[in-house]
XYZ file of C-alpha atoms in Angstrom:
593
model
C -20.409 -17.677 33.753
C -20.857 -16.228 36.881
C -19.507 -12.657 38.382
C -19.346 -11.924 41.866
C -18.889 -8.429 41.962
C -17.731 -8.366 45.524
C -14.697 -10.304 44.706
C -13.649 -8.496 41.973
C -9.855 -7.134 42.147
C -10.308 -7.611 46.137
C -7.008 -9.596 47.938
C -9.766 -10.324 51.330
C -10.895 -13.452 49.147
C -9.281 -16.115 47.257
C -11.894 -17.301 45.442
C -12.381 -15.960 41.646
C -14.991 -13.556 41.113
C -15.663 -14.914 37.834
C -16.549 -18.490 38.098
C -17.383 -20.200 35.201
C -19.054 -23.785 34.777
C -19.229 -26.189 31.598
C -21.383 -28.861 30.064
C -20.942 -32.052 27.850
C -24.098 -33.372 28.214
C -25.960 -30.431 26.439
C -26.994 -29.023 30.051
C -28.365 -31.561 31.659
C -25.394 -31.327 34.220
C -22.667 -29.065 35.013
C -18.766 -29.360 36.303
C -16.945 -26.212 38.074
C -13.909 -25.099 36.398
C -11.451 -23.698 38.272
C -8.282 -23.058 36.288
C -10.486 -20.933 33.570
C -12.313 -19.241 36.792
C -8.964 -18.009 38.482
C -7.339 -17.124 34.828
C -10.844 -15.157 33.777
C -11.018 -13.216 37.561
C -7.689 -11.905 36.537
C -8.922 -10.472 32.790
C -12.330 -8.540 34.954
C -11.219 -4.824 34.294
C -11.812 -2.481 36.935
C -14.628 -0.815 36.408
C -17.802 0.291 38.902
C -20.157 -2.793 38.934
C -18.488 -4.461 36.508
C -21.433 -7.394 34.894
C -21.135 -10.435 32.758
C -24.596 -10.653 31.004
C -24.273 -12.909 28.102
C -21.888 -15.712 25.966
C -22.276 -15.227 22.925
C -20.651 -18.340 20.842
C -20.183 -18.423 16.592
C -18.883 -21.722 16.768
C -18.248 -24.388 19.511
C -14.900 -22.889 19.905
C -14.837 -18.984 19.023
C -16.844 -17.114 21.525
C -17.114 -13.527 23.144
C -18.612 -12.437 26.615
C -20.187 -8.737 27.065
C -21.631 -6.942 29.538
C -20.786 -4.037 31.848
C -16.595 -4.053 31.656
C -15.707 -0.623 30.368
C -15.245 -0.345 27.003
C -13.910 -4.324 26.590
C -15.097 -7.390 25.752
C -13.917 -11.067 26.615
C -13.026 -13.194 23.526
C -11.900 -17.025 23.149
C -10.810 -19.274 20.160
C -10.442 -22.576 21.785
C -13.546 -22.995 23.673
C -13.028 -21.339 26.439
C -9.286 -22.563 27.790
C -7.519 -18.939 26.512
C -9.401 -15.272 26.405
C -8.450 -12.119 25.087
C -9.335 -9.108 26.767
C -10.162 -6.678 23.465
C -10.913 -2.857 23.709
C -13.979 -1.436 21.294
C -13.540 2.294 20.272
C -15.866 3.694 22.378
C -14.942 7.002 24.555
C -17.077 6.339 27.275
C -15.239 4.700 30.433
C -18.465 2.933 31.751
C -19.601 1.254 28.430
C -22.179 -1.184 29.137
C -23.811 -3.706 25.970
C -27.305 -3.435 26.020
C -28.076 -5.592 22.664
C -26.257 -7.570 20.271
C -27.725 -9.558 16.947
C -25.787 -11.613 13.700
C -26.950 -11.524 10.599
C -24.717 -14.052 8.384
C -20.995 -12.887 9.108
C -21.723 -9.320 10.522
C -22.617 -8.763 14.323
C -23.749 -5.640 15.342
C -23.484 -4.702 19.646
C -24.733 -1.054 21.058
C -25.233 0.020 24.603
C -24.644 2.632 27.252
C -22.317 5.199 25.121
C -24.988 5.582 22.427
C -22.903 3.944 19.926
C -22.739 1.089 17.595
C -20.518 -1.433 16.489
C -20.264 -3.470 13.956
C -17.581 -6.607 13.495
C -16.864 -8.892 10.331
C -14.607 -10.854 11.726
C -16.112 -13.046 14.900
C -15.748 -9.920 17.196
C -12.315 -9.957 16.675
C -12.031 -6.052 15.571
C -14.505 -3.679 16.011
C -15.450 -0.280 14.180
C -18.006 2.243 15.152
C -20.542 3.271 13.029
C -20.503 6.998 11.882
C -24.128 7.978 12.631
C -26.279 6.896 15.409
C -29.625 7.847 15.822
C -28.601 7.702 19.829
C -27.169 9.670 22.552
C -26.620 9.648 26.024
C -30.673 10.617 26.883
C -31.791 7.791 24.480
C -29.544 5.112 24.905
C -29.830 2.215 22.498
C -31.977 -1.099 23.714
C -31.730 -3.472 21.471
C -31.238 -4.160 17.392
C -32.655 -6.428 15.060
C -31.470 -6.832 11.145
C -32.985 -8.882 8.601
C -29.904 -8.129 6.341
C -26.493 -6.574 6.662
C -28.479 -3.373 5.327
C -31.933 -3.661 6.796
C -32.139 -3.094 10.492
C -34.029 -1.667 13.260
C -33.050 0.026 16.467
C -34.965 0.727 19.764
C -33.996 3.472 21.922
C -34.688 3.529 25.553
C -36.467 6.956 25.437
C -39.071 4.672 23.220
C -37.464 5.384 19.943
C -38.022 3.406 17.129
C -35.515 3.772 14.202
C -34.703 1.921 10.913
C -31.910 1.869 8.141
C -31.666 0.358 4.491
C -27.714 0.861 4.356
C -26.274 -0.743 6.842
C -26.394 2.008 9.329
C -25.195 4.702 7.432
C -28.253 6.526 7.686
C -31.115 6.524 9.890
C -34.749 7.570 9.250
C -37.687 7.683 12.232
C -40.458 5.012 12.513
C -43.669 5.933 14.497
C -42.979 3.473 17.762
C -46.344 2.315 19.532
C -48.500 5.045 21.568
C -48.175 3.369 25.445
C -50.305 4.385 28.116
C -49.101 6.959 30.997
C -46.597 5.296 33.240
C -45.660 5.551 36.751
C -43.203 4.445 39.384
C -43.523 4.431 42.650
C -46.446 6.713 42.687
C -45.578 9.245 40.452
C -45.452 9.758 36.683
C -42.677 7.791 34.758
C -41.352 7.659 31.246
C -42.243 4.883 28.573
C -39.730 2.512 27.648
C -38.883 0.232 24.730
C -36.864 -2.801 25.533
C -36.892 -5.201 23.234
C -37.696 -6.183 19.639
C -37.607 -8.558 16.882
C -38.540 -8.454 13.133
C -40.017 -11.262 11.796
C -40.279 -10.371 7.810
C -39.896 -6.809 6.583
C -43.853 -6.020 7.399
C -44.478 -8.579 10.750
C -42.355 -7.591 13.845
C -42.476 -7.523 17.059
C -41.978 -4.579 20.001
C -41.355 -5.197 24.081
C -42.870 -1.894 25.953
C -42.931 -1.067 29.336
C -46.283 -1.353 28.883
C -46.659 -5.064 27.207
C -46.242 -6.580 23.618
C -46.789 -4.709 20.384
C -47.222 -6.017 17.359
C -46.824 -4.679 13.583
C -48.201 -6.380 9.983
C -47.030 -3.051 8.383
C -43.304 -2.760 8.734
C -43.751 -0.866 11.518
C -46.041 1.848 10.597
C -49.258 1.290 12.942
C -48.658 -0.854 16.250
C -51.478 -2.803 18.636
C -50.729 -3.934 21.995
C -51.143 -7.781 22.340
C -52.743 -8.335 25.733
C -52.597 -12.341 25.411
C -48.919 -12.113 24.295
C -47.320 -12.943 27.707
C -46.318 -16.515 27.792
C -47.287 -18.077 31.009
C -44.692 -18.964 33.381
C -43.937 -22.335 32.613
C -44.514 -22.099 28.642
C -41.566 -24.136 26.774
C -39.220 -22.513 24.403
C -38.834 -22.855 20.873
C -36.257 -22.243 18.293
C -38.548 -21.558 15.023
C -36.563 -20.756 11.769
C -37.252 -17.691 10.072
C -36.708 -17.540 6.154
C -33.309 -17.798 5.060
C -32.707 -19.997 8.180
C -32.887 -17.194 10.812
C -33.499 -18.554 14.126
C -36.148 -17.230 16.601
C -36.716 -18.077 20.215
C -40.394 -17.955 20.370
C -43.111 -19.723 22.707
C -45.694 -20.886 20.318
C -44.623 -24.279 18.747
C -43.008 -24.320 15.179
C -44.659 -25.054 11.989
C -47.450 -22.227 12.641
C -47.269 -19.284 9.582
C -44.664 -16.951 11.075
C -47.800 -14.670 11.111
C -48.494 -16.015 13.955
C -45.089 -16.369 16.264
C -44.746 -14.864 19.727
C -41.155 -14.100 20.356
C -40.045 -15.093 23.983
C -38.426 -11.933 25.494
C -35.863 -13.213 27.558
C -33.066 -11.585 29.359
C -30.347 -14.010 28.406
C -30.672 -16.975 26.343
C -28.915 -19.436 23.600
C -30.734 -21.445 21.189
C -29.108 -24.626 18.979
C -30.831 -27.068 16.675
C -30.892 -28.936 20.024
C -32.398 -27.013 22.920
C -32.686 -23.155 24.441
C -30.732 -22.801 27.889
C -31.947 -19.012 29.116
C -30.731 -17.810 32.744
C -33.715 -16.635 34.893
C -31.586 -14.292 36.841
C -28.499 -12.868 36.155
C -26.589 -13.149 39.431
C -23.543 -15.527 40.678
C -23.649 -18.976 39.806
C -24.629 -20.402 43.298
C -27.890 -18.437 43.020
C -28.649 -19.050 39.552
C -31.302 -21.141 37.949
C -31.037 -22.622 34.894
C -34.130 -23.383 32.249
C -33.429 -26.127 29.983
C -35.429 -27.801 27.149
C -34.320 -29.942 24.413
C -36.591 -29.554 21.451
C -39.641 -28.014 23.293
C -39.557 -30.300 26.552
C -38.393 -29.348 29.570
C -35.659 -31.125 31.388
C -34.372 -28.892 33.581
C -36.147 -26.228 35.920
C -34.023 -25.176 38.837
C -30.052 -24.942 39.884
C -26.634 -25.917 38.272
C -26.506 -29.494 38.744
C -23.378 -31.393 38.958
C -22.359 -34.906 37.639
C -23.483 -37.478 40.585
C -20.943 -39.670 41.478
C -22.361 -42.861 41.928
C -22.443 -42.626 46.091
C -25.788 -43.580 47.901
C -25.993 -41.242 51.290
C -29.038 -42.174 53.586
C -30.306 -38.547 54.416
C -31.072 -38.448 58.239
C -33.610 -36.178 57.735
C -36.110 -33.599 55.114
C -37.584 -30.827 55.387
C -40.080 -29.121 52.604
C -39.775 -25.506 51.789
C -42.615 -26.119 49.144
C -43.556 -28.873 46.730
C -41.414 -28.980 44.877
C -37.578 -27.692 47.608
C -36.695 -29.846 49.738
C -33.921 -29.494 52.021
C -31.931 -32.501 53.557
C -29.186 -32.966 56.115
C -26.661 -36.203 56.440
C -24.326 -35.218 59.270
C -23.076 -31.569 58.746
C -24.095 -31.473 55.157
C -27.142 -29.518 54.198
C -28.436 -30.905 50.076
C -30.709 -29.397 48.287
C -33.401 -30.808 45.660
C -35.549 -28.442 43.647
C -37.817 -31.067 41.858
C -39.542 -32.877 45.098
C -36.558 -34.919 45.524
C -35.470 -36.697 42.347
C -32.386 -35.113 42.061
C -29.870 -33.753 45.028
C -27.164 -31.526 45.011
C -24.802 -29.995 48.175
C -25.725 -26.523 49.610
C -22.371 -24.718 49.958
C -20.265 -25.362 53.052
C -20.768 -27.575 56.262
C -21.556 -26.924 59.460
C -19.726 -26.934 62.400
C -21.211 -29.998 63.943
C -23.809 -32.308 62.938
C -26.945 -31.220 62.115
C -29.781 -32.494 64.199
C -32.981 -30.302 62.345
C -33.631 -27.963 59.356
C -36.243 -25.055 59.711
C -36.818 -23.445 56.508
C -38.521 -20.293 56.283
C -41.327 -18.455 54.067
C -38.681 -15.882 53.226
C -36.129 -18.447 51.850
C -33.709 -18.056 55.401
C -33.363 -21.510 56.075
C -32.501 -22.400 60.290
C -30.361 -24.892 61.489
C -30.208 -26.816 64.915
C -26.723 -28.362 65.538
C -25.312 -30.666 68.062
C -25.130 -29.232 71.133
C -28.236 -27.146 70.395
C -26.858 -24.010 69.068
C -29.148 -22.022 66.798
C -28.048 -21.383 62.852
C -28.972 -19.542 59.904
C -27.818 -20.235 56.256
C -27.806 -17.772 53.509
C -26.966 -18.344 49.705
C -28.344 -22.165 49.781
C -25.457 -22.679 52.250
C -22.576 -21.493 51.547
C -22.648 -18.584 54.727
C -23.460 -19.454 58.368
C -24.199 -16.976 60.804
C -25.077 -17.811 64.862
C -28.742 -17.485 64.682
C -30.324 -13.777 65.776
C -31.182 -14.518 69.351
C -34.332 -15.006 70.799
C -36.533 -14.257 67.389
C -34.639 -16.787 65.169
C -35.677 -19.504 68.071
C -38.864 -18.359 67.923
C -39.099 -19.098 64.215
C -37.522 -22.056 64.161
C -39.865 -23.402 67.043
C -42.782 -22.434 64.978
C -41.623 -25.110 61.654
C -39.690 -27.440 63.612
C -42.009 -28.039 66.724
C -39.652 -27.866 69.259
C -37.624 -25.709 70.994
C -33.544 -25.165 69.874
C -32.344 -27.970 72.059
C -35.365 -29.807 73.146
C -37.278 -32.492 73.437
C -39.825 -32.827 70.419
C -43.288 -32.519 71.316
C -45.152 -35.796 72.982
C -46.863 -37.990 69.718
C -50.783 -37.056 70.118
C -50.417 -34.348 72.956
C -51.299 -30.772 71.629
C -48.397 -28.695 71.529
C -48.761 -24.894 73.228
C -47.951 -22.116 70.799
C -44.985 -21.032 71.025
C -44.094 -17.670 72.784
C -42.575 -15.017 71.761
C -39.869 -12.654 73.717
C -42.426 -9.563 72.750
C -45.603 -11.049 73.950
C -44.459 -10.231 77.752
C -45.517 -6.502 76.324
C -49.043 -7.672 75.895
C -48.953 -10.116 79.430
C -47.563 -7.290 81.571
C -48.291 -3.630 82.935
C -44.745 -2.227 83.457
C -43.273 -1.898 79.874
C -40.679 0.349 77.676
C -39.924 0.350 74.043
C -37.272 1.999 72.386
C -37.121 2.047 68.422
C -35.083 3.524 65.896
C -36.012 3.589 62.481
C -34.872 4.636 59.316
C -34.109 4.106 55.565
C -30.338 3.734 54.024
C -28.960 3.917 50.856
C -30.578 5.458 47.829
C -32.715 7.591 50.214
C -31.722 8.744 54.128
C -34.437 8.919 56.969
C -34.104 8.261 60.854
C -36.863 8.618 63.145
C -36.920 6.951 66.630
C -39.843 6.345 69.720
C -40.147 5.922 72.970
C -43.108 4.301 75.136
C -42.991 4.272 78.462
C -45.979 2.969 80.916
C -47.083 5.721 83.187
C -49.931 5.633 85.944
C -52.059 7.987 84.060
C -51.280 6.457 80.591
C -48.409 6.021 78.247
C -46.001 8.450 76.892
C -45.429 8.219 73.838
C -42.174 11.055 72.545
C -39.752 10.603 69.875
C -38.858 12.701 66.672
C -40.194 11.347 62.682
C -37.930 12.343 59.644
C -41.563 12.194 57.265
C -39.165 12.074 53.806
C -35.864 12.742 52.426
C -34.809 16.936 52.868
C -38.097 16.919 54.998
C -37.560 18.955 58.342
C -38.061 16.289 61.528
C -41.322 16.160 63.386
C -40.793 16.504 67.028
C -43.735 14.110 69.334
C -43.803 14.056 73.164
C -47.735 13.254 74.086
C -49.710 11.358 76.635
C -51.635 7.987 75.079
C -55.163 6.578 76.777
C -55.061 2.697 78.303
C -56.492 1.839 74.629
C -54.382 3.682 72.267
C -50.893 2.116 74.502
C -52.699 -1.302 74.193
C -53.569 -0.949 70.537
C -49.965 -0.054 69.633
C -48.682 -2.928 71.281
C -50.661 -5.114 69.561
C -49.949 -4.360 66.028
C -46.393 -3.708 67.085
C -46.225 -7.791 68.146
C -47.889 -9.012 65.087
C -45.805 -6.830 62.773
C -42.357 -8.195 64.688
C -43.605 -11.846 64.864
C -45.363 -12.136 61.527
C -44.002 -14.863 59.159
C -41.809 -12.880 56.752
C -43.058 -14.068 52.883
C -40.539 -11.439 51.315
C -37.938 -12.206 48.226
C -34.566 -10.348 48.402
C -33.849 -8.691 45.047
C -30.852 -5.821 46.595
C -32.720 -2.969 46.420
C -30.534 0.019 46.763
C -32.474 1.386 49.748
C -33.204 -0.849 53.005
C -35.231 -0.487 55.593
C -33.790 -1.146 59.241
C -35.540 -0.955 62.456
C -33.796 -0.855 65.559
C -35.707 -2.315 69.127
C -35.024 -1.893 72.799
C -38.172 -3.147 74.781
C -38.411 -4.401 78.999
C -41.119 -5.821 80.973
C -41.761 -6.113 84.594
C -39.702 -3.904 87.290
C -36.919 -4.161 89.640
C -35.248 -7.263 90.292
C -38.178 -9.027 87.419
C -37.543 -6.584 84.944
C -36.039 -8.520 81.904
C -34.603 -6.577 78.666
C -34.226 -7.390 75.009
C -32.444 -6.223 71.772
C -33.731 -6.843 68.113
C -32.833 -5.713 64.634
C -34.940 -5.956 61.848
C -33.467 -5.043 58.097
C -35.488 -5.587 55.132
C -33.429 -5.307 51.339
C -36.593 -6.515 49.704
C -38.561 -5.284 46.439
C -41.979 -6.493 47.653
C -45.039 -4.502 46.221
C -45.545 -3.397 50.180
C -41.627 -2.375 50.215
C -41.905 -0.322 47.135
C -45.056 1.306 47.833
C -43.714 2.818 51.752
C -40.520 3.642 50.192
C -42.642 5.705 48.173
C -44.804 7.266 51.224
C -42.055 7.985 52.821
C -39.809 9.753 49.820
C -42.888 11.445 48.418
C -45.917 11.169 50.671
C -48.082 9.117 48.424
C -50.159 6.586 50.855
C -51.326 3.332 48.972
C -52.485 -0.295 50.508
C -50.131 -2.909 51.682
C -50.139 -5.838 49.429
C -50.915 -8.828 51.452
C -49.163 -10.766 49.572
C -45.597 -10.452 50.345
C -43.932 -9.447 54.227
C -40.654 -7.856 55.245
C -40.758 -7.072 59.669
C -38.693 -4.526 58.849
C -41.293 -2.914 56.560
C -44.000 -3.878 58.908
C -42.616 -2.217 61.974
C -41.518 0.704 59.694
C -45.595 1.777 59.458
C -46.112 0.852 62.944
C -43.844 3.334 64.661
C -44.318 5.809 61.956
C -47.751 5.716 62.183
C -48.038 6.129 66.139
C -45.875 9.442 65.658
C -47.682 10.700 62.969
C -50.581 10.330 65.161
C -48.961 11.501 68.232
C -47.450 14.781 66.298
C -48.359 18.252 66.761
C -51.187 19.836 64.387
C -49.407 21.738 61.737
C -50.906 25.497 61.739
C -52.125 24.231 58.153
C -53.938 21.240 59.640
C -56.033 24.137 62.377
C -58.936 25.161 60.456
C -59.351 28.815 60.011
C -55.161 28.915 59.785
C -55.236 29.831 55.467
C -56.450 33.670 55.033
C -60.047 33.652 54.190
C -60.739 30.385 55.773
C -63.736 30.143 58.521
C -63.897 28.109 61.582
C-alpha cells in the first residue's frame, strides 16, 4: 500500500489516494488493484497527514494496516477484498503507531498518545494498558517481548523500560550513555529508536548515535561501531528459540550471540523471503528490496507482470549504471537493473519523443516532435513545458544538441554550449535583480540589485540575516574586480549541474532572477526561478546559517542552484552592509582603538 496524502478526501482528483498493489509470485512482480484502491481511499479518516506505514498480516487472509489515521486502524479477513475501519481507545485525536510486536497470540502496538495496547484476538478488539511508563514528552518507540509477560519498551526521550507482568508494572533499566548530539549546529537530544531482545541477557538497542549492544539483560551497554550493515547486505530471517523470528543481516546458523538485527523501517519476513520498503512514500516512487532465502532478486521499483509484447525502443539514455531510460514513440520506460527488465514511466507525452536528457538531480528532459522542450517528474507520470532558456541549456549539455537541432557533425568538436547568463561575463552594460528567501518552516526575504556604473557597480538591496532578525539595509559602490568577481560565482552557482535528492523538506529555498545585457535597441532581458526542497548536507547546513548564524563548509558532494545562489547574493550583501557600531573597534566601553 501506497498513500498519497494529497488526494486524500479531495473531489480535484479521481484517482484513490490509497493505492494498493498485490503479488502471487512471492514479489517478484506486482498487479495494480483498483477496486480495493477506490474502496480503501474511501475508509482514509480525516486526519492531518494521515500515513500508512506498515501491513501487518497473522495469516494469508487476516491482516491490519497502522500508521498515522487518528485513533483507527485498517483490518481485513479475506485477504484484502473487505476492511474494517476499527477505533482503539485512545483519547488523543492525532494517534500515530510508532511500534508493534506478537508474541504467540498477543500483539502489543504503542505510539504518539503514550499509550499501549494490547489485542488477543488478531487486532480485532483492543484494550489499553493501565500503566505506561510514557507520556506525551517521552513518547513510546518501539517494544519487544520475549513472552506475554516479559517485555521491553524504548521511549523516545532515550528511555529504556522493562516489565515481568505483562505490562502491569514497569521498572527502569539504565539505557546506553550516547555521546552529545546536535542538529543543525546546535545541541540536540539523544534518541532511542529501535530495539530487539534476543534472549533475556543478549539484546539489542538502535541510538541516534549507532548500535548498542547488551550480554547482561540490559544492565551495561557498548556501542557496536562495525554493526551497520553495508548497503547492499542481504536479509535474513534467523529463528530465535521457541521459533521467534528475527530479521537480521548476518547469515543463520551463527550462536545467536552473535546476530546483528537489521533495523529497518518497514519490513515482512516468511519462511520464504524479507520484502522491506526503502522509503515510505506513494507507490510510484517506491522501491522495493526483495530476497528469497538470503539472495537478492529484486532491487528497485514495483514491477508489473510483462505481457509477452516485444517493443523495439527507438532510443536509451543512462542516468547511471545501472537506470536507464528509454523512449518508443510517446512512451518514456524505465529499467533500474542496466536494462534486463522494463517497466512504463507514468503517462505519455504529447507527441513523439525524439530524445531523453536525464539529469544528475533525477529531473529527467524531454525533446518532442516539433522541438518543444519537456520535463518529467515522478518517473513520468507529470509533464511540465520545460523552464525556458536554462532547461535548454541542460538538456544541450547531455544530449549534444540543441532543443530542435541538428546533432553535432560525427568527429567535429562540438562548442560548449552557452548559457543565457554568460552574456553577464561577455558584456559591459549589465543589471541583476534577485530576490531571495526561505519558505515554510522558517520565513526570510532579502533581495539585490547590480547595476553597471562608469565609476563601478552599485551594488543596494536589503538582507533578512535570520528568522525575527531586523533587515540589513546595503546601498554601496563595488571596484571593476569585486562587480567581476560576483558575476563569476553568480554564473557558476546558476549553471552548475544540480547533484541534489528531493526528500520535502519543510523549508525551501527560492531565488528569484531578473538580469539584462547590452543597451538600447541590443539590450536583451531574462527571467529565472530557482527553488530547491532538498535535504542535502549543503541545504541543511545554510538553513542553519541563516536561522541561527552558525557558518560551516559546503559539502561538495551534493548541489541545489537554489542553495548555491542563496550564499552568493547573501554573501555580496553581507559584504556590502554597513559596519555594525559593534563591528567599529573602540565601540564596547573600555575597548581601545
Amino acid at each position: 500500500m501506497g498513500l498519497d496524502r494529497r488526494r486524500v478526501k479531495t473531489s480535484e482528483s479521481t484517482a484513490p489516494a490509497l493505492q494498493v498493489f498485490r503479488s502471487d509470485d512471492a514479489g517478484r512482480s506486482w498487479r495494480y488493484d483498483p477496486e480495493t484502491s477506490r474502496a480503501l481511499s474511501q475508509l482514509i479518516p480525516e486526519v492531518d497527514y494521515p500515513e500508512v506505514e506498515r501491513l501487518e498480516w497473522y495469516t494469508p487472509e487476516t491482516g491490519i494496516v497502522f500508521g498515522r489515521l487518528g485513533p483507527r486502524l485498517l483490518r481485513t479477513t479475506d485477504g484484502g477484498r473487505t476492511w474494517q475501519l476499527l477505533s482503539v481507545p485512545v483519547q488523543s485525536g492525532i494517534f500515530q503507531t510508532h511500534a508493534l510486536t506478537r508474541v504467540g497470540s498477543r500483539t502489543w502496538l504503542c505510539g504518539h498518545s503514550g499509550n499501549i495496547l494490547l489485542s488477543d484476538d488478531q487486532g480485532a478488539s483492543w484494550r489499553t494498558l493501565a500503566h505506561s511508563p510514557f507520556h506525551a514528552e517521552d513518547e513510546c518507540a518501539a517494544l519487544s517481548f520475549l513472552t506475554p509477560e516479559d517485555g521491553w519498551a524504548v521511549g523516545t526521550s532515550a528511555t529504556l523500560w522493562a516489565t515481568q507482568d505483562g505490562g502491569r508494572t514497569w521498572r527502569a533499566l539504565p539505557a546506553p550513555v550516547q555521546p552529545p548530539q546536535t542538529f543543525l549546529g546546535l545541541p540536540a537530544l539523544s534518541h532511542l529508536l529501535g530495539l530487539v531482545r534476543l534472549t533475556p541477557k543478549v539484546a539489542w538497542l538502535w541510538g541516534s548515535s549507532g548500535l548498542f549492544k547488551s550480554m547482561d539483560g540490559g544492565q551495561t551497554w557498548r556501542l557496536q561501531p562495525q554493526a551497520e550493515p553495508p548497503a547492499d547486505a542481504p536479509f535474513h530471517v534467523s529463528r530465535a528459540p521457541g521459533g521467534r523470528q528475527v530479521l537480521t543481516w548476518t547469515p543463520p546458523g551463527l550462536p545467536i550471540e552473535q546476530w546483528i538485527p537489521l533495523f529497518a523501517w518497514a519490513w515482512q519476513a516468511s519462511d520464504h523471503g524479507v520484502w522491506s520498503a526503502r522509503f515510505p512514500v506513494p507507490p510510484r516512487h517506491q522501491d522495493l528490496r526483495l530476497d528469497v532465502k538470503g539472495v537478492r532478486v529484486l532491487d528497485g521499483p514495483l514491477l508489473t507482470r510483462g505481457q509477452g509484447v516485444m517493443t523495439l525502443l527507438e532510443g536509451v539514455r543512462q542516468a547511471s549504471p545501472t537506470q536507464w531510460f528509454g523512449w518508443a514513440g510517446a512512451q518514456v520506460v524505465i529499467s533500474e537493473n542496466a536494462g534486463r527488465r522494463w517497466f512504463r514511466g507514468g503517462g505519455a507525452s504529447p507527441r513523439p519523443i525524439q530524445e531523453l536528457a536525464p539529469q544528475r538531480d533525477g529531473a529527467l528532459l524531454a525533446e518532442v516532435e516539433g522541438g518543444q522542450l519537456w520535463r518529467l517528474g515522478e518517473e513520468g507520470h507529470t509533464w511540465t513545458p520545460a523552464q525556458g532558456l536554462l532547461d535548454a541549456h541542460d538538456f544541450e549539455l547531455v544530449a549534444g544538441r540543441a532543443p530542435g537541432g541538428r546533432a553535432p557533425v560525427p568527429g567535429q568538436p562540438r562548442p560548449p554550449p552557452e548559457s543565457p547568463f554568460d552574456c553577464l561575463l561577455s558584456q559591459s552594460q549589465v543589471r541583476v535583480d534577485v530576490w531571495f528567501g526561505l519558505h515554510g518552516f522558517a520565513e526570510t526575504r532579502s533581495e539585490l540589485h547590480l547595476e553597471h556604473q562608469p565609476g563601478g557597480a552599485r551594488l543596494s538591496g536589503r538582507l533578512q540575516p535570520g528568522i525575527d532578525k531586523p533587515e540589513v539595509p546595503v546601498d554601496t559602490t563595488l571596484s571593476r574586480e569585486a562587480e567581476a568577481r560576483f558575476l563569476r560565482e553568480w554564473v557558476e552557482a546558476a549553471t552548475r549541474p544540480e547533484t541534489r535528492k528531493q526528500c520535502r523538506m519543510s523549508t525551501e529555498h527560492e531565488v528569484q532572477v531578473e538580469w539584462s545585457c547590452g543597451s538600447g535597441p541590443l539590450q536583451r532581458s531574462w527571467k529565472a526561478e530557482f527553488r530547491s526542497d532538498g535535504c542535502t548536507p549543503q541545504t541543511q547546513e545554510h538553513r542553519a546559517l541563516l536561522l541561527y548564524g552558525k557558518d560551516s563548509a559546503r559539502s561538495p558532494a551534493e548541489y541545489a542552484r537554489a542553495v548555491g545562489l542563496h550564499e552568493v547574493a547573501r554573501a555580496a550583501l553581507e559584504a556590502g552592509a554597513p559596519e555594525r557600531p559593534a563591528d567599529v573597534p573602540g565601540a564596547h566601553p573600555g575597548a581601545t582603538r
